[in-house]
Structures are given as C-alpha cells and as structure tokens.
JSON list of C-alpha atoms in Angstrom, two decimals:
[
{"chain": "A", "resi": 1, "resn": "TRP", "atom": "CA", "xyz": [2.07, 19.29, -21.35]},
{"chain": "A", "resi": 2, "resn": "THR", "atom": "CA", "xyz": [3.66, 15.87, -21.05]},
{"chain": "A", "resi": 3, "resn": "ARG", "atom": "CA", "xyz": [3.16, 14.05, -17.75]},
{"chain": "A", "resi": 4, "resn": "VAL", "atom": "CA", "xyz": [6.47, 12.50, -16.68]},
{"chain": "A", "resi": 5, "resn": "VAL", "atom": "CA", "xyz": [5.54, 11.32, -13.17]},
{"chain": "A", "resi": 6, "resn": "ASP", "atom": "CA", "xyz": [2.13, 10.67, -11.65]},
{"chain": "A", "resi": 7, "resn": "TYR", "atom": "CA", "xyz": [1.97, 10.14, -7.87]},
{"chain": "A", "resi": 8, "resn": "SER", "atom": "CA", "xyz": [-1.64, 11.29, -7.53]},
{"chain": "A", "resi": 9, "resn": "ASN", "atom": "CA", "xyz": [-2.65, 7.93, -6.02]},
{"chain": "A", "resi": 10, "resn": "PHE", "atom": "CA", "xyz": [0.14, 7.89, -3.42]},
{"chain": "A", "resi": 11, "resn": "ALA", "atom": "CA", "xyz": [0.74, 9.58, -0.08]},
{"chain": "A", "resi": 12, "resn": "CYS", "atom": "CA", "xyz": [3.98, 11.55, -0.33]},
{"chain": "A", "resi": 13, "resn": "ARG", "atom": "CA", "xyz": [5.89, 13.71, 2.14]},
{"chain": "A", "resi": 14, "resn": "SER", "atom": "CA", "xyz": [9.17, 15.56, 2.47]},
{"chain": "A", "resi": 15, "resn": "TRP", "atom": "CA", "xyz": [11.78, 15.22, -0.30]},
{"chain": "A", "resi": 16, "resn": "GLN", "atom": "CA", "xyz": [10.56, 13.71, -3.55]},
{"chain": "A", "resi": 17, "resn": "THR", "atom": "CA", "xyz": [13.18, 12.24, -5.87]},
{"chain": "A", "resi": 18, "resn": "LEU", "atom": "CA", "xyz": [11.73, 11.80, -9.33]},
{"chain": "A", "resi": 19, "resn": "TYR", "atom": "CA", "xyz": [13.52, 10.33, -12.35]},
{"chain": "A", "resi": 20, "resn": "PHE", "atom": "CA", "xyz": [12.39, 10.26, -15.95]},
{"chain": "A", "resi": 21, "resn": "GLY", "atom": "CA", "xyz": [14.00, 9.84, -19.32]},
{"chain": "A", "resi": 22, "resn": "THR", "atom": "CA", "xyz": [16.23, 12.54, -20.75]},
{"chain": "A", "resi": 23, "resn": "ARG", "atom": "CA", "xyz": [14.22, 15.25, -22.49]},
{"chain": "A", "resi": 24, "resn": "ILE", "atom": "CA", "xyz": [14.45, 18.89, -23.40]},
{"chain": "A", "resi": 25, "resn": "ILE", "atom": "CA", "xyz": [12.42, 20.93, -20.93]},
{"chain": "A", "resi": 26, "resn": "ARG", "atom": "CA", "xyz": [11.52, 24.56, -20.88]},
{"chain": "A", "resi": 27, "resn": "TYR", "atom": "CA", "xyz": [8.75, 24.62, -18.27]},
{"chain": "A", "resi": 28, "resn": "ILE", "atom": "CA", "xyz": [7.82, 22.33, -15.42]},
{"chain": "A", "resi": 29, "resn": "ARG", "atom": "CA", "xyz": [4.37, 22.22, -13.88]},
{"chain": "A", "resi": 30, "resn": "ILE", "atom": "CA", "xyz": [3.73, 20.49, -10.55]},
{"chain": "A", "resi": 31, "resn": "VAL", "atom": "CA", "xyz": [0.09, 19.86, -9.72]},
{"chain": "A", "resi": 32, "resn": "GLY", "atom": "CA", "xyz": [-0.79, 18.92, -6.16]},
{"chain": "A", "resi": 33, "resn": "THR", "atom": "CA", "xyz": [-3.79, 16.59, -6.03]},
{"chain": "A", "resi": 34, "resn": "ARG", "atom": "CA", "xyz": [-4.37, 16.25, -2.28]},
{"chain": "A", "resi": 35, "resn": "SER", "atom": "CA", "xyz": [-3.10, 17.23, 1.15]},
{"chain": "A", "resi": 36, "resn": "SER", "atom": "CA", "xyz": [-3.50, 15.41, 4.45]},
{"chain": "A", "resi": 37, "resn": "VAL", "atom": "CA", "xyz": [-4.08, 18.77, 6.16]},
{"chain": "A", "resi": 38, "resn": "GLY", "atom": "CA", "xyz": [-6.06, 21.63, 4.67]},
{"chain": "A", "resi": 39, "resn": "LYS", "atom": "CA", "xyz": [-6.74, 22.71, 1.11]},
{"chain": "A", "resi": 40, "resn": "TYR", "atom": "CA", "xyz": [-3.23, 23.71, 0.06]},
{"chain": "A", "resi": 41, "resn": "PHE", "atom": "CA", "xyz": [-0.34, 21.93, -1.62]},
{"chain": "A", "resi": 42, "resn": "HIS", "atom": "CA", "xyz": [2.99, 23.25, -0.30]},
{"chain": "A", "resi": 43, "resn": "LEU", "atom": "CA", "xyz": [6.40, 23.16, -1.98]},
{"chain": "A", "resi": 44, "resn": "ILE", "atom": "CA", "xyz": [9.34, 24.29, 0.14]},
{"chain": "A", "resi": 45, "resn": "THR", "atom": "CA", "xyz": [12.11, 24.06, -2.42]},
{"chain": "A", "resi": 46, "resn": "PHE", "atom": "CA", "xyz": [12.58, 22.76, -5.95]},
{"chain": "A", "resi": 47, "resn": "GLN", "atom": "CA", "xyz": [15.61, 21.45, -7.82]},
{"chain": "A", "resi": 48, "resn": "CYS", "atom": "CA", "xyz": [15.88, 20.21, -11.36]},
{"chain": "A", "resi": 49, "resn": "LEU", "atom": "CA", "xyz": [19.03, 18.70, -12.85]},
{"chain": "A", "resi": 50, "resn": "TYR", "atom": "CA", "xyz": [20.49, 16.31, -15.36]},
{"chain": "A", "resi": 51, "resn": "THR", "atom": "CA", "xyz": [22.43, 13.26, -14.30]},
{"chain": "A", "resi": 52, "resn": "ARG", "atom": "CA", "xyz": [24.20, 10.48, -16.16]},
{"chain": "A", "resi": 53, "resn": "GLU", "atom": "CA", "xyz": [23.68, 8.16, -13.22]},
{"chain": "A", "resi": 54, "resn": "LYS", "atom": "CA", "xyz": [21.41, 5.25, -14.05]},
{"chain": "A", "resi": 55, "resn": "PHE", "atom": "CA", "xyz": [18.36, 4.60, -11.89]},
{"chain": "A", "resi": 56, "resn": "ALA", "atom": "CA", "xyz": [15.98, 1.68, -11.95]},
{"chain": "A", "resi": 57, "resn": "VAL", "atom": "CA", "xyz": [12.46, 3.00, -12.49]},
{"chain": "A", "resi": 58, "resn": "GLN", "atom": "CA", "xyz": [9.31, 0.96, -13.10]},
{"chain": "A", "resi": 59, "resn": "ASN", "atom": "CA", "xyz": [5.88, 2.57, -13.59]},
{"chain": "A", "resi": 60, "resn": "ASP", "atom": "CA", "xyz": [7.23, 5.94, -12.35]},
{"chain": "A", "resi": 61, "resn": "LEU", "atom": "CA", "xyz": [8.47, 4.31, -9.11]},
{"chain": "A", "resi": 62, "resn": "LEU", "atom": "CA", "xyz": [12.11, 4.25, -8.14]},
{"chain": "A", "resi": 63, "resn": "VAL", "atom": "CA", "xyz": [13.70, 0.91, -7.22]},
{"chain": "A", "resi": 64, "resn": "PRO", "atom": "CA", "xyz": [16.20, 2.08, -4.60]},
{"chain": "A", "resi": 65, "resn": "ARG", "atom": "CA", "xyz": [19.69, 0.63, -4.21]},
{"chain": "A", "resi": 66, "resn": "THR", "atom": "CA", "xyz": [20.14, 2.10, -0.74]},
{"chain": "A", "resi": 67, "resn": "ASN", "atom": "CA", "xyz": [18.09, 2.43, 2.42]},
{"chain": "A", "resi": 68, "resn": "VAL", "atom": "CA", "xyz": [15.16, 4.82, 1.91]},
{"chain": "A", "resi": 69, "resn": "ALA", "atom": "CA", "xyz": [13.76, 4.40, 5.44]},
{"chain": "A", "resi": 70, "resn": "THR", "atom": "CA", "xyz": [15.94, 7.13, 6.95]},
{"chain": "A", "resi": 71, "resn": "ILE", "atom": "CA", "xyz": [15.43, 10.65, 8.23]},
{"chain": "A", "resi": 72, "resn": "GLN", "atom": "CA", "xyz": [17.84, 11.87, 5.54]},
{"chain": "A", "resi": 73, "resn": "GLN", "atom": "CA", "xyz": [15.61, 10.30, 2.86]},
{"chain": "A", "resi": 74, "resn": "GLY", "atom": "CA", "xyz": [12.50, 11.96, 4.33]},
{"chain": "A", "resi": 75, "resn": "ALA", "atom": "CA", "xyz": [10.96, 8.96, 6.12]},
{"chain": "A", "resi": 76, "resn": "THR", "atom": "CA", "xyz": [9.20, 9.39, 9.45]},
{"chain": "A", "resi": 77, "resn": "VAL", "atom": "CA", "xyz": [7.97, 7.17, 12.28]},
{"chain": "A", "resi": 78, "resn": "LEU", "atom": "CA", "xyz": [4.19, 7.56, 12.63]},
{"chain": "A", "resi": 79, "resn": "GLU", "atom": "CA", "xyz": [3.42, 5.04, 15.39]},
{"chain": "A", "resi": 80, "resn": "GLY", "atom": "CA", "xyz": [5.51, 3.56, 18.17]},
{"chain": "A", "resi": 81, "resn": "VAL", "atom": "CA", "xyz": [6.98, 4.75, 21.44]},
{"chain": "A", "resi": 82, "resn": "SER", "atom": "CA", "xyz": [10.49, 6.16, 21.78]},
{"chain": "A", "resi": 83, "resn": "ARG", "atom": "CA", "xyz": [12.29, 8.97, 23.58]},
{"chain": "A", "resi": 84, "resn": "LEU", "atom": "CA", "xyz": [13.19, 10.53, 20.25]},
{"chain": "A", "resi": 85, "resn": "ARG", "atom": "CA", "xyz": [10.50, 10.15, 17.59]},
{"chain": "A", "resi": 86, "resn": "ASN", "atom": "CA", "xyz": [12.71, 9.05, 14.71]},
{"chain": "A", "resi": 87, "resn": "SER", "atom": "CA", "xyz": [15.45, 7.16, 16.55]},
{"chain": "A", "resi": 88, "resn": "LEU", "atom": "CA", "xyz": [14.36, 4.01, 14.69]},
{"chain": "A", "resi": 89, "resn": "ILE", "atom": "CA", "xyz": [15.40, 5.56, 11.37]},
{"chain": "A", "resi": 90, "resn": "ASP", "atom": "CA", "xyz": [18.26, 7.87, 12.38]},
{"chain": "A", "resi": 91, "resn": "GLY", "atom": "CA", "xyz": [20.87, 5.44, 11.03]},
{"chain": "A", "resi": 92, "resn": "ASP", "atom": "CA", "xyz": [22.66, 4.90, 14.33]},
{"chain": "A", "resi": 93, "resn": "VAL", "atom": "CA", "xyz": [22.69, 1.19, 15.22]},
{"chain": "A", "resi": 94, "resn": "THR", "atom": "CA", "xyz": [25.61, 1.41, 17.65]},
{"chain": "A", "resi": 95, "resn": "VAL", "atom": "CA", "xyz": [24.22, 3.59, 20.46]},
{"chain": "A", "resi": 96, "resn": "TYR", "atom": "CA", "xyz": [21.16, 2.15, 22.17]},
{"chain": "A", "resi": 97, "resn": "ASN", "atom": "CA", "xyz": [20.32, 1.19, 25.73]},
{"chain": "A", "resi": 98, "resn": "LEU", "atom": "CA", "xyz": [17.31, 0.99, 28.06]},
{"chain": "A", "resi": 99, "resn": "ASN", "atom": "CA", "xyz": [16.76, 4.75, 27.74]},
{"chain": "A", "resi": 100, "resn": "TYR", "atom": "CA", "xyz": [17.60, 5.63, 24.16]},
{"chain": "A", "resi": 101, "resn": "GLY", "atom": "CA", "xyz": [17.84, 4.43, 20.59]},
{"chain": "A", "resi": 102, "resn": "PHE", "atom": "CA", "xyz": [14.85, 2.14, 20.12]},
{"chain": "A", "resi": 103, "resn": "THR", "atom": "CA", "xyz": [11.15, 2.19, 19.24]},
{"chain": "A", "resi": 104, "resn": "CYS", "atom": "CA", "xyz": [8.57, -0.14, 20.75]},
{"chain": "A", "resi": 105, "resn": "HIS", "atom": "CA", "xyz": [4.86, -0.77, 21.23]},
{"chain": "A", "resi": 106, "resn": "GLN", "atom": "CA", "xyz": [2.81, -2.64, 23.80]},
{"chain": "A", "resi": 107, "resn": "LEU", "atom": "CA", "xyz": [1.98, -6.21, 22.72]},
{"chain": "A", "resi": 108, "resn": "GLY", "atom": "CA", "xyz": [-1.68, -6.53, 21.77]},
{"chain": "A", "resi": 109, "resn": "ASN", "atom": "CA", "xyz": [-2.00, -2.78, 21.33]},
{"chain": "A", "resi": 110, "resn": "GLY", "atom": "CA", "xyz": [-0.55, -0.76, 18.46]},
{"chain": "A", "resi": 111, "resn": "SER", "atom": "CA", "xyz": [2.37, -1.20, 16.11]},
{"chain": "A", "resi": 112, "resn": "ILE", "atom": "CA", "xyz": [5.46, 0.54, 14.79]},
{"chain": "A", "resi": 113, "resn": "ASP", "atom": "CA", "xyz": [4.56, 2.39, 11.57]},
{"chain": "A", "resi": 114, "resn": "VAL", "atom": "CA", "xyz": [7.00, 4.12, 9.23]},
{"chain": "A", "resi": 115, "resn": "GLN", "atom": "CA", "xyz": [6.09, 6.33, 6.27]},
{"chain": "A", "resi": 116, "resn": "LEU", "atom": "CA", "xyz": [8.59, 6.61, 3.43]},
{"chain": "A", "resi": 117, "resn": "SER", "atom": "CA", "xyz": [8.85, 9.97, 1.68]},
{"chain": "A", "resi": 118, "resn": "GLN", "atom": "CA", "xyz": [7.32, 8.60, -1.51]},
{"chain": "A", "resi": 119, "resn": "PRO", "atom": "CA", "xyz": [6.33, 5.23, -2.97]},
{"chain": "A", "resi": 120, "resn": "PHE", "atom": "CA", "xyz": [9.26, 2.96, -3.78]},
{"chain": "A", "resi": 121, "resn": "LEU", "atom": "CA", "xyz": [9.45, -0.50, -5.31]},
{"chain": "A", "resi": 122, "resn": "VAL", "atom": "CA", "xyz": [11.17, -2.65, -2.69]},
{"chain": "A", "resi": 123, "resn": "SER", "atom": "CA", "xyz": [11.73, -6.34, -2.10]},
{"chain": "A", "resi": 124, "resn": "SER", "atom": "CA", "xyz": [13.59, -6.49, 1.22]},
{"chain": "A", "resi": 125, "resn": "MET", "atom": "CA", "xyz": [13.85, -4.93, 4.65]},
{"chain": "A", "resi": 126, "resn": "ARG", "atom": "CA", "xyz": [16.32, -5.20, 7.47]},
{"chain": "A", "resi": 127, "resn": "PHE", "atom": "CA", "xyz": [15.90, -4.24, 11.12]},
{"chain": "A", "resi": 128, "resn": "LEU", "atom": "CA", "xyz": [17.52, -4.89, 14.48]},
{"chain": "A", "resi": 129, "resn": "LEU", "atom": "CA", "xyz": [15.51, -6.38, 17.32]},
{"chain": "A", "resi": 130, "resn": "TRP", "atom": "CA", "xyz": [16.59, -5.57, 20.88]},
{"chain": "A", "resi": 131, "resn": "ASP", "atom": "CA", "xyz": [19.67, -7.71, 21.50]},
{"chain": "A", "resi": 132, "resn": "LEU", "atom": "CA", "xyz": [21.16, -6.47, 24.77]},
{"chain": "A", "resi": 133, "resn": "ASP", "atom": "CA", "xyz": [19.79, -9.49, 26.63]},
{"chain": "A", "resi": 134, "resn": "SER", "atom": "CA", "xyz": [18.51, -12.98, 25.80]},
{"chain": "A", "resi": 135, "resn": "ARG", "atom": "CA", "xyz": [14.90, -12.17, 24.93]},
{"chain": "A", "resi": 136, "resn": "ALA", "atom": "CA", "xyz": [13.32, -13.28, 21.64]},
{"chain": "A", "resi": 137, "resn": "TYR", "atom": "CA", "xyz": [10.47, -11.74, 19.67]},
{"chain": "A", "resi": 138, "resn": "SER", "atom": "CA", "xyz": [7.67, -12.75, 17.32]},
{"chain": "A", "resi": 139, "resn": "TYR", "atom": "CA", "xyz": [6.23, -10.25, 14.82]},
{"chain": "A", "resi": 140, "resn": "ILE", "atom": "CA", "xyz": [4.51, -9.61, 11.51]},
{"chain": "A", "resi": 141, "resn": "VAL", "atom": "CA", "xyz": [5.38, -7.03, 8.83]},
{"chain": "A", "resi": 142, "resn": "GLU", "atom": "CA", "xyz": [2.79, -5.37, 6.59]},
{"chain": "A", "resi": 143, "resn": "VAL", "atom": "CA", "xyz": [3.02, -2.71, 3.87]},
{"chain": "A", "resi": 144, "resn": "SER", "atom": "CA", "xyz": [0.51, -0.26, 2.44]},
{"chain": "A", "resi": 145, "resn": "GLN", "atom": "CA", "xyz": [0.11, 2.56, -0.05]},
{"chain": "A", "resi": 146, "resn": "ASP", "atom": "CA", "xyz": [-2.63, 4.41, 1.82]},
{"chain": "A", "resi": 147, "resn": "ARG", "atom": "CA", "xyz": [-2.40, 3.25, 5.46]},
{"chain": "A", "resi": 148, "resn": "GLN", "atom": "CA", "xyz": [-5.86, 1.74, 5.06]},
{"chain": "A", "resi": 149, "resn": "ALA", "atom": "CA", "xyz": [-5.34, -1.49, 3.09]},
{"chain": "A", "resi": 150, "resn": "TRP", "atom": "CA", "xyz": [-2.40, -3.53, 4.42]},
{"chain": "A", "resi": 151, "resn": "THR", "atom": "CA", "xyz": [-0.59, -6.46, 2.78]},
{"chain": "A", "resi": 152, "resn": "LEU", "atom": "CA", "xyz": [1.15, -9.02, 4.97]},
{"chain": "A", "resi": 153, "resn": "ILE", "atom": "CA", "xyz": [4.66, -9.55, 3.60]},
{"chain": "A", "resi": 154, "resn": "PHE", "atom": "CA", "xyz": [6.25, -11.51, 6.44]},
{"chain": "A", "resi": 155, "resn": "ASP", "atom": "CA", "xyz": [4.83, -13.57, 9.30]},
{"chain": "A", "resi": 156, "resn": "ALA", "atom": "CA", "xyz": [7.20, -14.47, 12.12]},
{"chain": "A", "resi": 157, "resn": "SER", "atom": "CA", "xyz": [4.39, -14.72, 14.68]},
{"chain": "A", "resi": 158, "resn": "GLN", "atom": "CA", "xyz": [5.21, -18.37, 15.41]},
{"chain": "A", "resi": 159, "resn": "LEU", "atom": "CA", "xyz": [9.00, -17.88, 15.48]},
{"chain": "A", "resi": 160, "resn": "LEU", "atom": "CA", "xyz": [11.46, -16.82, 18.16]},
{"chain": "A", "resi": 161, "resn": "CYS", "atom": "CA", "xyz": [13.56, -14.08, 16.56]},
{"chain": "A", "resi": 162, "resn": "ARG", "atom": "CA", "xyz": [16.64, -12.28, 17.83]},
{"chain": "A", "resi": 163, "resn": "SER", "atom": "CA", "xyz": [18.98, -9.52, 16.66]},
{"chain": "A", "resi": 164, "resn": "TRP", "atom": "CA", "xyz": [19.17, -8.61, 12.93]},
{"chain": "A", "resi": 165, "resn": "GLN", "atom": "CA", "xyz": [16.19, -9.58, 10.77]},
{"chain": "A", "resi": 166, "resn": "THR", "atom": "CA", "xyz": [16.37, -9.54, 6.97]},
{"chain": "A", "resi": 167, "resn": "ILE", "atom": "CA", "xyz": [13.15, -10.27, 5.17]},
{"chain": "A", "resi": 168, "resn": "LYS", "atom": "CA", "xyz": [12.68, -10.71, 1.44]},
{"chain": "A", "resi": 169, "resn": "PHE", "atom": "CA", "xyz": [9.42, -10.58, -0.49]},
{"chain": "A", "resi": 170, "resn": "PRO", "atom": "CA", "xyz": [8.22, -10.02, -4.08]},
{"chain": "A", "resi": 171, "resn": "LEU", "atom": "CA", "xyz": [9.01, -6.56, -5.49]},
{"chain": "A", "resi": 172, "resn": "GLN", "atom": "CA", "xyz": [6.10, -4.23, -4.71]},
{"chain": "A", "resi": 173, "resn": "SER", "atom": "CA", "xyz": [5.30, -0.57, -4.17]},
{"chain": "A", "resi": 174, "resn": "VAL", "atom": "CA", "xyz": [5.61, 0.53, -0.55]},
{"chain": "A", "resi": 175, "resn": "THR", "atom": "CA", "xyz": [4.87, 3.83, 1.16]},
{"chain": "A", "resi": 176, "resn": "PHE", "atom": "CA", "xyz": [3.94, 2.66, 4.67]},
{"chain": "A", "resi": 177, "resn": "ILE", "atom": "CA", "xyz": [5.55, -0.14, 6.70]},
{"chain": "A", "resi": 178, "resn": "ARG", "atom": "CA", "xyz": [3.97, -1.64, 9.81]},
{"chain": "A", "resi": 179, "resn": "ILE", "atom": "CA", "xyz": [5.83, -3.94, 12.21]},
{"chain": "A", "resi": 180, "resn": "THR", "atom": "CA", "xyz": [3.60, -5.48, 14.84]},
{"chain": "A", "resi": 181, "resn": "GLY", "atom": "CA", "xyz": [5.13, -7.42, 17.69]},
{"chain": "A", "resi": 182, "resn": "THR", "atom": "CA", "xyz": [3.14, -10.53, 18.58]},
{"chain": "A", "resi": 183, "resn": "GLY", "atom": "CA", "xyz": [5.35, -12.04, 21.29]},
{"chain": "A", "resi": 184, "resn": "ASN", "atom": "CA", "xyz": [8.25, -11.26, 23.63]}
]
C-alpha cells in the first residue's frame, strides 16, 4: 500500500476533499484512526475521480481558494448562541436582524468556535460584525488543530472594530477557529 494522505493527527468531520498526484489505482483503503464518539469509524459515502483542475496542496493539506467555513463545505459552529445553530456559516450576509442571522456569546464567558471539515492551510479570514447600529467591538481570534492548544492569530482587544473584518496571518494549518469578543 502507498499512503497518499495522512490525517491521523487531525480532527475531521463531514465531507473530506483529498487531492494527491495522478496515479494508477486499483484499490483504495481508508483506515480510521480515531472517533470522537465510540469505537467506530463511519463512512457515509465515497467518491473517487480524476480531475485536471489544479489544486494547491502542501504536506497533504489543501490550500483553499474559496471559503471553507460554510455548511456546504462541512463546517459547523461548535460554540456560540444563535437561533439557528449554523447561521454564522450559512453564507447569507444579507438577512439578519435582532432575531435571526447572527451568532454571539456573553463577554467574559465563552466564545464563538467553528470547526472546519478537515485541516486546511489558510492565511486569512473575513467576518461581519453586527452593523445595524453604531456599536463597536473588540475581539481576539485563535486557531487550533485539536481544540486544546490554541494559537493567537489576531488581537483586536484594544481596538474599536465595526462591520467587515479581514484579518491576514502567516499560512498555517487550521481546523478550529475561535473568535472571542473582549469588548462591546
């Protein structure tokens, strides 16, 4: 057997999109190495195909060109309060009000945590702070591979921020994203 992708040290969920160099394949073996619940590794469906499309891959990790923090890409919101669990990542940035379309947490208690479907190499994030009135926010953003060890990638705790936020940081592997509000 030839190992083409090794995600044994990463937490993965939902759809996995794996790319490797062109090769002739007769058999494919998928070995589950851990599960967050129980003793079983579950596959729901499997697809294998050839594509001429070029993808940036480094150390088995995909460098995405599009947003991977969406429901359609298999991401999920783990922490935060909202009427609909995944409204933060549903892709709709036009319909939100006091009752719908946002995720929050109480200052000094908790955070907003998102899990991507698999580890990706990323170097930027973009999100919309509540902008239907004149309030401003302060926050920090951290990333993790295991939801235990967190790396601070952006500190806006001493800033007054409004509306769209785009943050850039050195390219790194990310599975979990934590946004913690520090001021309102």
